[in-house]
mmCIF file of N, CA, C and O in Angstrom:
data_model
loop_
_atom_site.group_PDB
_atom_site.id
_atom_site.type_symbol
_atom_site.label_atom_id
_atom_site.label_comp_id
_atom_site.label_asym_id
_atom_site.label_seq_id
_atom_site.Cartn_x
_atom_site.Cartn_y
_atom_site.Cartn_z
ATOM 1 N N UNK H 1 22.099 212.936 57.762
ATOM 2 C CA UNK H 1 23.493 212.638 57.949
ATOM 3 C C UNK H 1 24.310 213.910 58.157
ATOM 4 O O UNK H 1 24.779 214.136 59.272
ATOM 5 N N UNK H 2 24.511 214.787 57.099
ATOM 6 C CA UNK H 2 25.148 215.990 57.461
ATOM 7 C C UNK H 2 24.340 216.913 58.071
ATOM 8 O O UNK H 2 25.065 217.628 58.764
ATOM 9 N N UNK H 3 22.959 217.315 58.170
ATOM 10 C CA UNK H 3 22.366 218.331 59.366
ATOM 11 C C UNK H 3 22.233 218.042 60.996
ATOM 12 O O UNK H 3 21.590 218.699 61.814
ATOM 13 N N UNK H 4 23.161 216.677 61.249
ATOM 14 C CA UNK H 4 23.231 216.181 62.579
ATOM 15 C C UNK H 4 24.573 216.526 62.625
ATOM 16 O O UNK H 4 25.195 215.496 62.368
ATOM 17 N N UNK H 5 25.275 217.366 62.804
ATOM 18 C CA UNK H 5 26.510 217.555 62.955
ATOM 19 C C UNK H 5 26.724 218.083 64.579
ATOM 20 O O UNK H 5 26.147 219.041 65.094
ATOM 21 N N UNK H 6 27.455 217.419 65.056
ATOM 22 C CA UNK H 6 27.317 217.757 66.630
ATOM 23 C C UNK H 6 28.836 217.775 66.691
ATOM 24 O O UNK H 6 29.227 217.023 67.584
ATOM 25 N N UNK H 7 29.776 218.356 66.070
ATOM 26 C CA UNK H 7 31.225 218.555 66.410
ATOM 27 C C UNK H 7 31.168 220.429 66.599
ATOM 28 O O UNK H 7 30.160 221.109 66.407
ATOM 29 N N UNK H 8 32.324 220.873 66.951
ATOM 30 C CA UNK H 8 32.725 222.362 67.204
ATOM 31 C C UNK H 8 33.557 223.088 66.314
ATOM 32 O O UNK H 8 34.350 223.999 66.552
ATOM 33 N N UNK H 9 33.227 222.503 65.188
ATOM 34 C CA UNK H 9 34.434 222.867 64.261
ATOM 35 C C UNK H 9 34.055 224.279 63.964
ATOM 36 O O UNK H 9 35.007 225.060 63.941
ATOM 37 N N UNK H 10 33.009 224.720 63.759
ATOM 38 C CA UNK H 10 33.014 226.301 63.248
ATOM 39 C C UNK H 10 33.338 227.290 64.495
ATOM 40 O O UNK H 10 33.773 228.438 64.395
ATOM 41 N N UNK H 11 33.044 226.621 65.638
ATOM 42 C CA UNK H 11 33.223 227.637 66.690
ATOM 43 C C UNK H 11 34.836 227.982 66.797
ATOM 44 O O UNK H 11 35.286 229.109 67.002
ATOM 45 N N UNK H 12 35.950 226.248 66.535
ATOM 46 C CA UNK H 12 36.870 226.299 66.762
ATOM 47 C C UNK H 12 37.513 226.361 65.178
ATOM 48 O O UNK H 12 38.190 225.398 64.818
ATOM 49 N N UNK H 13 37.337 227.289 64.412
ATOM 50 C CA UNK H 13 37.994 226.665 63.431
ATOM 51 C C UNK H 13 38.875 228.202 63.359
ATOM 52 O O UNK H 13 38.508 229.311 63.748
ATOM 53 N N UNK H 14 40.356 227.719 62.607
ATOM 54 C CA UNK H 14 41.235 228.685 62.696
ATOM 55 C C UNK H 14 41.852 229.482 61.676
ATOM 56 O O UNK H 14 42.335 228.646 60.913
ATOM 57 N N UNK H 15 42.092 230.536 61.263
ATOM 58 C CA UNK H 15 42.261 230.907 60.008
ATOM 59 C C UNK H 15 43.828 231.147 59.982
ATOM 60 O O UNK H 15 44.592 231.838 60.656
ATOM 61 N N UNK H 16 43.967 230.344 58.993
ATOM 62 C CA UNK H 16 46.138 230.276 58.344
ATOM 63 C C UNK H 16 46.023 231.887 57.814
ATOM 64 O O UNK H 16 46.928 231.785 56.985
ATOM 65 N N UNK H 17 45.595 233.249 57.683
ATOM 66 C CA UNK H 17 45.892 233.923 57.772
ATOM 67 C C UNK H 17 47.424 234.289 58.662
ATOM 68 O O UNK H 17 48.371 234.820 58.081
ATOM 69 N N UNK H 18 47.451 234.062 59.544
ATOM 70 C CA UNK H 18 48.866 234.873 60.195
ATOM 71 C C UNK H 18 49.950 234.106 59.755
ATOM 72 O O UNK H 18 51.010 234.582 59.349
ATOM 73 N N UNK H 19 49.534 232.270 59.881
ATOM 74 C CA UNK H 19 50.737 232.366 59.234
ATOM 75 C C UNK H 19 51.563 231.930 58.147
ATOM 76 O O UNK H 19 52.681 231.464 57.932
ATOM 77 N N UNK H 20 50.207 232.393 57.379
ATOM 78 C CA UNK H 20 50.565 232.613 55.744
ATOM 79 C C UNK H 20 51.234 234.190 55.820
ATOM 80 O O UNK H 20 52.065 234.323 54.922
ATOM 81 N N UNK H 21 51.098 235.277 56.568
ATOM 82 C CA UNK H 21 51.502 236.843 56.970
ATOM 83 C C UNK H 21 52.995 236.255 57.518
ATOM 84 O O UNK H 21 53.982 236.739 56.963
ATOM 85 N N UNK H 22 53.171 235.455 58.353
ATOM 86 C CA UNK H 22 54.438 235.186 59.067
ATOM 87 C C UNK H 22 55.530 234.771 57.305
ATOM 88 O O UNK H 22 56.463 235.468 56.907
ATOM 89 N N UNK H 23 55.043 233.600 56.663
ATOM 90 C CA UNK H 23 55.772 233.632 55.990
ATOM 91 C C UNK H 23 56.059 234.735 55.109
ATOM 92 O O UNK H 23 57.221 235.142 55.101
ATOM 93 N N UNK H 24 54.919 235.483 54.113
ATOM 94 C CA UNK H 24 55.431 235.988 53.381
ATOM 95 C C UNK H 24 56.333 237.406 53.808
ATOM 96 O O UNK H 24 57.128 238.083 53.157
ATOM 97 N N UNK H 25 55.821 237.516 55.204
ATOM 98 C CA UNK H 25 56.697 238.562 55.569
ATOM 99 C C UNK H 25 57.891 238.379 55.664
ATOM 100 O O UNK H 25 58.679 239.280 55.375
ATOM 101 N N UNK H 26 58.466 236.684 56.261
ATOM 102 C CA UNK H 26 60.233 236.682 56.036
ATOM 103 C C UNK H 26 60.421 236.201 54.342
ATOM 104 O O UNK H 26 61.435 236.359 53.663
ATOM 105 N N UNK H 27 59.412 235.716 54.007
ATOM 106 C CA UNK H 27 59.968 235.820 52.153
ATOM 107 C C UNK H 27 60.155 236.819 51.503
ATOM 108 O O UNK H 27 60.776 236.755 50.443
ATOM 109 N N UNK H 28 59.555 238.233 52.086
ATOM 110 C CA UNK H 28 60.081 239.527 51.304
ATOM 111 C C UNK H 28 61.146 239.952 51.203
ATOM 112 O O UNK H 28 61.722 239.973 50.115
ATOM 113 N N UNK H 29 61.843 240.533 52.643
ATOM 114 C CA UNK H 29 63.099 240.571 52.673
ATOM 115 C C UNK H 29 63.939 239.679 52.086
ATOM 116 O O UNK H 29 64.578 240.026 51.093
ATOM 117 N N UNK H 30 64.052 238.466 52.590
ATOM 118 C CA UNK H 30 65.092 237.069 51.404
ATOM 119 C C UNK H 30 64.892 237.374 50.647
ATOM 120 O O UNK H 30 65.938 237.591 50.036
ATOM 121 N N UNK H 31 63.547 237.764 49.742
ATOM 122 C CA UNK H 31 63.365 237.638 48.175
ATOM 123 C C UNK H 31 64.604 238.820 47.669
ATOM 124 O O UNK H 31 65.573 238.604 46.941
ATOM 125 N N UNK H 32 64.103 240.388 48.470
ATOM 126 C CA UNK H 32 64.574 241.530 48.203
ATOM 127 C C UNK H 32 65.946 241.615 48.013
ATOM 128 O O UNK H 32 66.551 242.086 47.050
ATOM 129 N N UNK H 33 66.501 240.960 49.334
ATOM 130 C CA UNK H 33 68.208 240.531 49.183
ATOM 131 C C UNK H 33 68.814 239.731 47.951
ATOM 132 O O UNK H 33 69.804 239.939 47.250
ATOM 133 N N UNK H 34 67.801 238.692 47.954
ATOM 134 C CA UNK H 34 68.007 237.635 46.859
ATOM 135 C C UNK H 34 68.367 238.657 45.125
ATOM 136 O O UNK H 34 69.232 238.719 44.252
ATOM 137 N N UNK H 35 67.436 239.093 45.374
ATOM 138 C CA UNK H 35 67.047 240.279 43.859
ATOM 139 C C UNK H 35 68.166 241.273 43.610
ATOM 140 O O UNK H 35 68.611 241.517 42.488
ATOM 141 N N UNK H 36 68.560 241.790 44.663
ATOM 142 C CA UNK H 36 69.607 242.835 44.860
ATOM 143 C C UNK H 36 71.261 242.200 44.407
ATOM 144 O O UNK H 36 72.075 242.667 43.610
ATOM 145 N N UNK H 37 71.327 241.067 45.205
ATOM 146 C CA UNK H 37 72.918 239.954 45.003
ATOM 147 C C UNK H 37 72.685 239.907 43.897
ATOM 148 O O UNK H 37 73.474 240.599 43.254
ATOM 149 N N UNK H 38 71.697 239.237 43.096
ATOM 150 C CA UNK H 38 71.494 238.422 42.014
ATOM 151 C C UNK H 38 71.861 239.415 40.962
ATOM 152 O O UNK H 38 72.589 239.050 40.039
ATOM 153 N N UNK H 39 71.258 241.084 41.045
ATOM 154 C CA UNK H 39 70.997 241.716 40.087
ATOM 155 C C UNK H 39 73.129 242.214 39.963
ATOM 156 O O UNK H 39 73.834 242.473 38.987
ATOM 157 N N UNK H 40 73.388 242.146 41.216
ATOM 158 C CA UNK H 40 74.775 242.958 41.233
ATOM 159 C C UNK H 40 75.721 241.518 40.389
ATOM 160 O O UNK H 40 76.295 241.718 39.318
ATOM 161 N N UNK H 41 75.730 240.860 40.716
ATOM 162 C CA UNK H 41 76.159 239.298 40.125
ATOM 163 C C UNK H 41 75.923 239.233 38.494
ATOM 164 O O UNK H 41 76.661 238.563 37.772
ATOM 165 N N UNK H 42 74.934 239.919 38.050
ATOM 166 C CA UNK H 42 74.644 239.819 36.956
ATOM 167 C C UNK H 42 75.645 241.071 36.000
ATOM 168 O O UNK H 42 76.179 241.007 34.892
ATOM 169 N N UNK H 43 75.575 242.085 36.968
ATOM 170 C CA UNK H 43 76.071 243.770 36.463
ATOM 171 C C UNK H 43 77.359 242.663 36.047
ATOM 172 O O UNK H 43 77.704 242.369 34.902
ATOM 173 N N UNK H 44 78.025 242.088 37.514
ATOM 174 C CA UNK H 44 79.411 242.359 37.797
ATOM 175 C C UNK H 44 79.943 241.107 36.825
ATOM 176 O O UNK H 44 81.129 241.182 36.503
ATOM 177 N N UNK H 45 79.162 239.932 36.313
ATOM 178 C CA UNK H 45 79.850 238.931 35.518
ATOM 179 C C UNK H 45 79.353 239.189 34.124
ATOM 180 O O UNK H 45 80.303 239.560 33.434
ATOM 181 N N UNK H 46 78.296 239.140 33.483
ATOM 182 C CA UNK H 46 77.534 239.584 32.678
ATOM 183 C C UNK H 46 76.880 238.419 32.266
ATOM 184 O O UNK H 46 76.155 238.465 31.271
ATOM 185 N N UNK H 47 77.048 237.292 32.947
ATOM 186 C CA UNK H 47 76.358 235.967 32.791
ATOM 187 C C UNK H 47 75.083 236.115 32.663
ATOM 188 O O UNK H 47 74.610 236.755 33.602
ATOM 189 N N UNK H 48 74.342 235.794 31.899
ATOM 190 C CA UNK H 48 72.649 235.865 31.909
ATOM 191 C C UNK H 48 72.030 235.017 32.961
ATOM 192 O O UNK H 48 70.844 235.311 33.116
ATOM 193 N N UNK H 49 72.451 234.052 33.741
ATOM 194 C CA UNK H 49 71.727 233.200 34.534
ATOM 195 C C UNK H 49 71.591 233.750 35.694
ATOM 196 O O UNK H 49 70.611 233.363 36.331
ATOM 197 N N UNK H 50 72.410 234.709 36.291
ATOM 198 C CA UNK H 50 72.315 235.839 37.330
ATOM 199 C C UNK H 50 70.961 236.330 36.802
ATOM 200 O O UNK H 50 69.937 236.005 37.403
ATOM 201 N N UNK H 51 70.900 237.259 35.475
ATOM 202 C CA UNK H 51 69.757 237.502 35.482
ATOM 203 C C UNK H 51 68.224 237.301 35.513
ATOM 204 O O UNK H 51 67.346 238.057 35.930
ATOM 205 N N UNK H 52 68.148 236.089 34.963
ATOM 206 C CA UNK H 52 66.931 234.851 35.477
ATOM 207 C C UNK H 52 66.556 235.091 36.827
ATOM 208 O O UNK H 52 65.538 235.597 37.299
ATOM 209 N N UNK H 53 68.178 234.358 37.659
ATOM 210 C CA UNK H 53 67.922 234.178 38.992
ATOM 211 C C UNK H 53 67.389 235.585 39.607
ATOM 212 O O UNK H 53 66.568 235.634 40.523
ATOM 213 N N UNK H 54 67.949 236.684 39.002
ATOM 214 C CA UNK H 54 67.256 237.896 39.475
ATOM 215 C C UNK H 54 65.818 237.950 39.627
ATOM 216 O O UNK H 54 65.227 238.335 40.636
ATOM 217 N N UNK H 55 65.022 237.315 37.980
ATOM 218 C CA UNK H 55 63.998 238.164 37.965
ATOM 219 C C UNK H 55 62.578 237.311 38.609
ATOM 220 O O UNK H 55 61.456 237.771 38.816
ATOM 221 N N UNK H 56 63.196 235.640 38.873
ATOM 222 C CA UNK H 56 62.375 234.987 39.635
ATOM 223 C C UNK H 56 62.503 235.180 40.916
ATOM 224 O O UNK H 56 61.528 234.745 41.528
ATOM 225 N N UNK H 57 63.630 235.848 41.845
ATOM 226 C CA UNK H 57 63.364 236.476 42.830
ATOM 227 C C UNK H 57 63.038 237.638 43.421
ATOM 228 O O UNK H 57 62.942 238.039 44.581
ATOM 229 N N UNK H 58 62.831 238.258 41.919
ATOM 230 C CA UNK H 58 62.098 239.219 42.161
ATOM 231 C C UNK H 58 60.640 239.171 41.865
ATOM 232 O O UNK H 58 59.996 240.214 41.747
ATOM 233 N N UNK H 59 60.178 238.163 41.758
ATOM 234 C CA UNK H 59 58.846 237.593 41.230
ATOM 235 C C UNK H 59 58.164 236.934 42.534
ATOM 236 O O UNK H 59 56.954 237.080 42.714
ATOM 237 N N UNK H 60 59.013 236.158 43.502
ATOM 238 C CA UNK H 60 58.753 236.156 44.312
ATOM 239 C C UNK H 60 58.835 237.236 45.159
ATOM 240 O O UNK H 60 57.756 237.146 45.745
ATOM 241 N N UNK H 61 59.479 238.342 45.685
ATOM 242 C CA UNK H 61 59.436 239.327 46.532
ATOM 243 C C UNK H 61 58.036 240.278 46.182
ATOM 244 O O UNK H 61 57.508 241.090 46.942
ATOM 245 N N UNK H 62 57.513 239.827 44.472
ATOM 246 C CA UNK H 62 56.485 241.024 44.587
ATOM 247 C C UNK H 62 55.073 239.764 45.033
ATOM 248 O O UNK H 62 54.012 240.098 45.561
ATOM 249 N N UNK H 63 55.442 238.400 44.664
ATOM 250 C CA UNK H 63 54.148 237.802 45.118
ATOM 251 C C UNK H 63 53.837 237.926 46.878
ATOM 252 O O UNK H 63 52.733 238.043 47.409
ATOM 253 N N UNK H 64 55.089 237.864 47.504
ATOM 254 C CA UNK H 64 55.368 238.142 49.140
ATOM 255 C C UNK H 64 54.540 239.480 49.497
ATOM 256 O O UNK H 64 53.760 239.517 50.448
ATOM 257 N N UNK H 65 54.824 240.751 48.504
ATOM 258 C CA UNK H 65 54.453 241.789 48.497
ATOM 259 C C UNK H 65 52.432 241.835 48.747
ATOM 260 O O UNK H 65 51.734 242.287 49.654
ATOM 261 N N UNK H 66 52.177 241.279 47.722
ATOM 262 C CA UNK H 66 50.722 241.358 46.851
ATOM 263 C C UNK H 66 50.003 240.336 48.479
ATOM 264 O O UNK H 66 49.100 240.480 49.303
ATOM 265 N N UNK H 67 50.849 239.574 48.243
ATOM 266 C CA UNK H 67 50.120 238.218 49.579
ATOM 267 C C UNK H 67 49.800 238.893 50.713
ATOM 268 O O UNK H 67 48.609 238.825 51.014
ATOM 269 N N UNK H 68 50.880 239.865 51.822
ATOM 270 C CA UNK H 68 50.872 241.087 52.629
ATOM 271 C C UNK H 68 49.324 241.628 52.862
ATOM 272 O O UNK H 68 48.506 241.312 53.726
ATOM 273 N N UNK H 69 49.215 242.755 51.536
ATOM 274 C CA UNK H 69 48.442 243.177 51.145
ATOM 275 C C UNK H 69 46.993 242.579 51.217
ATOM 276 O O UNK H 69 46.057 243.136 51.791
ATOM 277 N N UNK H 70 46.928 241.418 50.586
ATOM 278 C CA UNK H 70 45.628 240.885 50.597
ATOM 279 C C UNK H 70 45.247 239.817 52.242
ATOM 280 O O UNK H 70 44.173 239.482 52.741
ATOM 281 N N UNK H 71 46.463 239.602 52.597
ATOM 282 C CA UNK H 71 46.338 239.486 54.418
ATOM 283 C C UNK H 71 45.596 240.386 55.237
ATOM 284 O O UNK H 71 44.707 240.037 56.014
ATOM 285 N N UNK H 72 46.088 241.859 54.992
ATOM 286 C CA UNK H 72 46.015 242.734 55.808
ATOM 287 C C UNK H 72 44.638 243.221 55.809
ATOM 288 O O UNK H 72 43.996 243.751 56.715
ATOM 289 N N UNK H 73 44.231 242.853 54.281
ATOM 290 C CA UNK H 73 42.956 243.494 54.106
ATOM 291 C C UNK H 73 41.672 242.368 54.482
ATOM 292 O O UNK H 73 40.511 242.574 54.836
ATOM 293 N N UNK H 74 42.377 241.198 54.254
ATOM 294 C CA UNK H 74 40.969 239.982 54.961
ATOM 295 C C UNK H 74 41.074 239.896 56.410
ATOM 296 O O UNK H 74 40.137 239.491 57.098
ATOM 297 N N UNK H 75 42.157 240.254 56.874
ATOM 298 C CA UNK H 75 42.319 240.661 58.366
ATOM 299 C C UNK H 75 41.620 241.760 59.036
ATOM 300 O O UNK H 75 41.103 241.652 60.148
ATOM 301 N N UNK H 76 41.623 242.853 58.298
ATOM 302 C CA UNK H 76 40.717 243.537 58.486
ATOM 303 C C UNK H 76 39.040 243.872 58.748
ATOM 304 O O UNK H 76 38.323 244.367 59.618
ATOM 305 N N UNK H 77 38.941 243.334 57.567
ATOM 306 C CA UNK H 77 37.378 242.925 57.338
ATOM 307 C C UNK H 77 37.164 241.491 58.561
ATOM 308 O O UNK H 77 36.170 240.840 58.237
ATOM 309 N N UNK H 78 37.658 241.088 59.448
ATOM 310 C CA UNK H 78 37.529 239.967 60.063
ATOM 311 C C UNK H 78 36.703 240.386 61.202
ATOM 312 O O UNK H 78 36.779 241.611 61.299
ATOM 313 N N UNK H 79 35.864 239.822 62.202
ATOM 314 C CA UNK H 79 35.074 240.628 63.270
ATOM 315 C C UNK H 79 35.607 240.271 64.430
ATOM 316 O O UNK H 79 35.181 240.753 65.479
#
């Protein structure tokens, strides 16, 4: 059943590498901006929920970061 496989899927199959790279590359910047407003919002009211909002967007800008990184490098190693 499965060693009769007569489809093209490995020849055609496609790797979400780029655009998993496409997103996290525009999620860095947003994140970065996000982090920056958030952190000045926080200076400038002294509300703590600015600061939250800061530090989960800055949580995302470093996962955007780390994601990049491990793109670039399975991209690499690719033939």
């Amino acid at each position: 059943m499965w060693g009769n496989r007569s489809g093209t899927e490995p020849k055609n199959a496609k790797s979400p590498l780029r655009v998993r790279a496409g997103l996290a590359a525009v999620a860095l910047p947003l994140a970065l901006a996000a982090t920056i407003f958030f952190v000045y919002r926080a200076v400038a009211t002294g509300e703590s929920v600015w600061t939250v909002e800061a530090v989960i967007s800055a949580a995302v800008a470093v996962t955007a970061a780390i994601d990049l990184v491990v793109i670039r490098r399975r991209m690499g190693n690719r033939q």
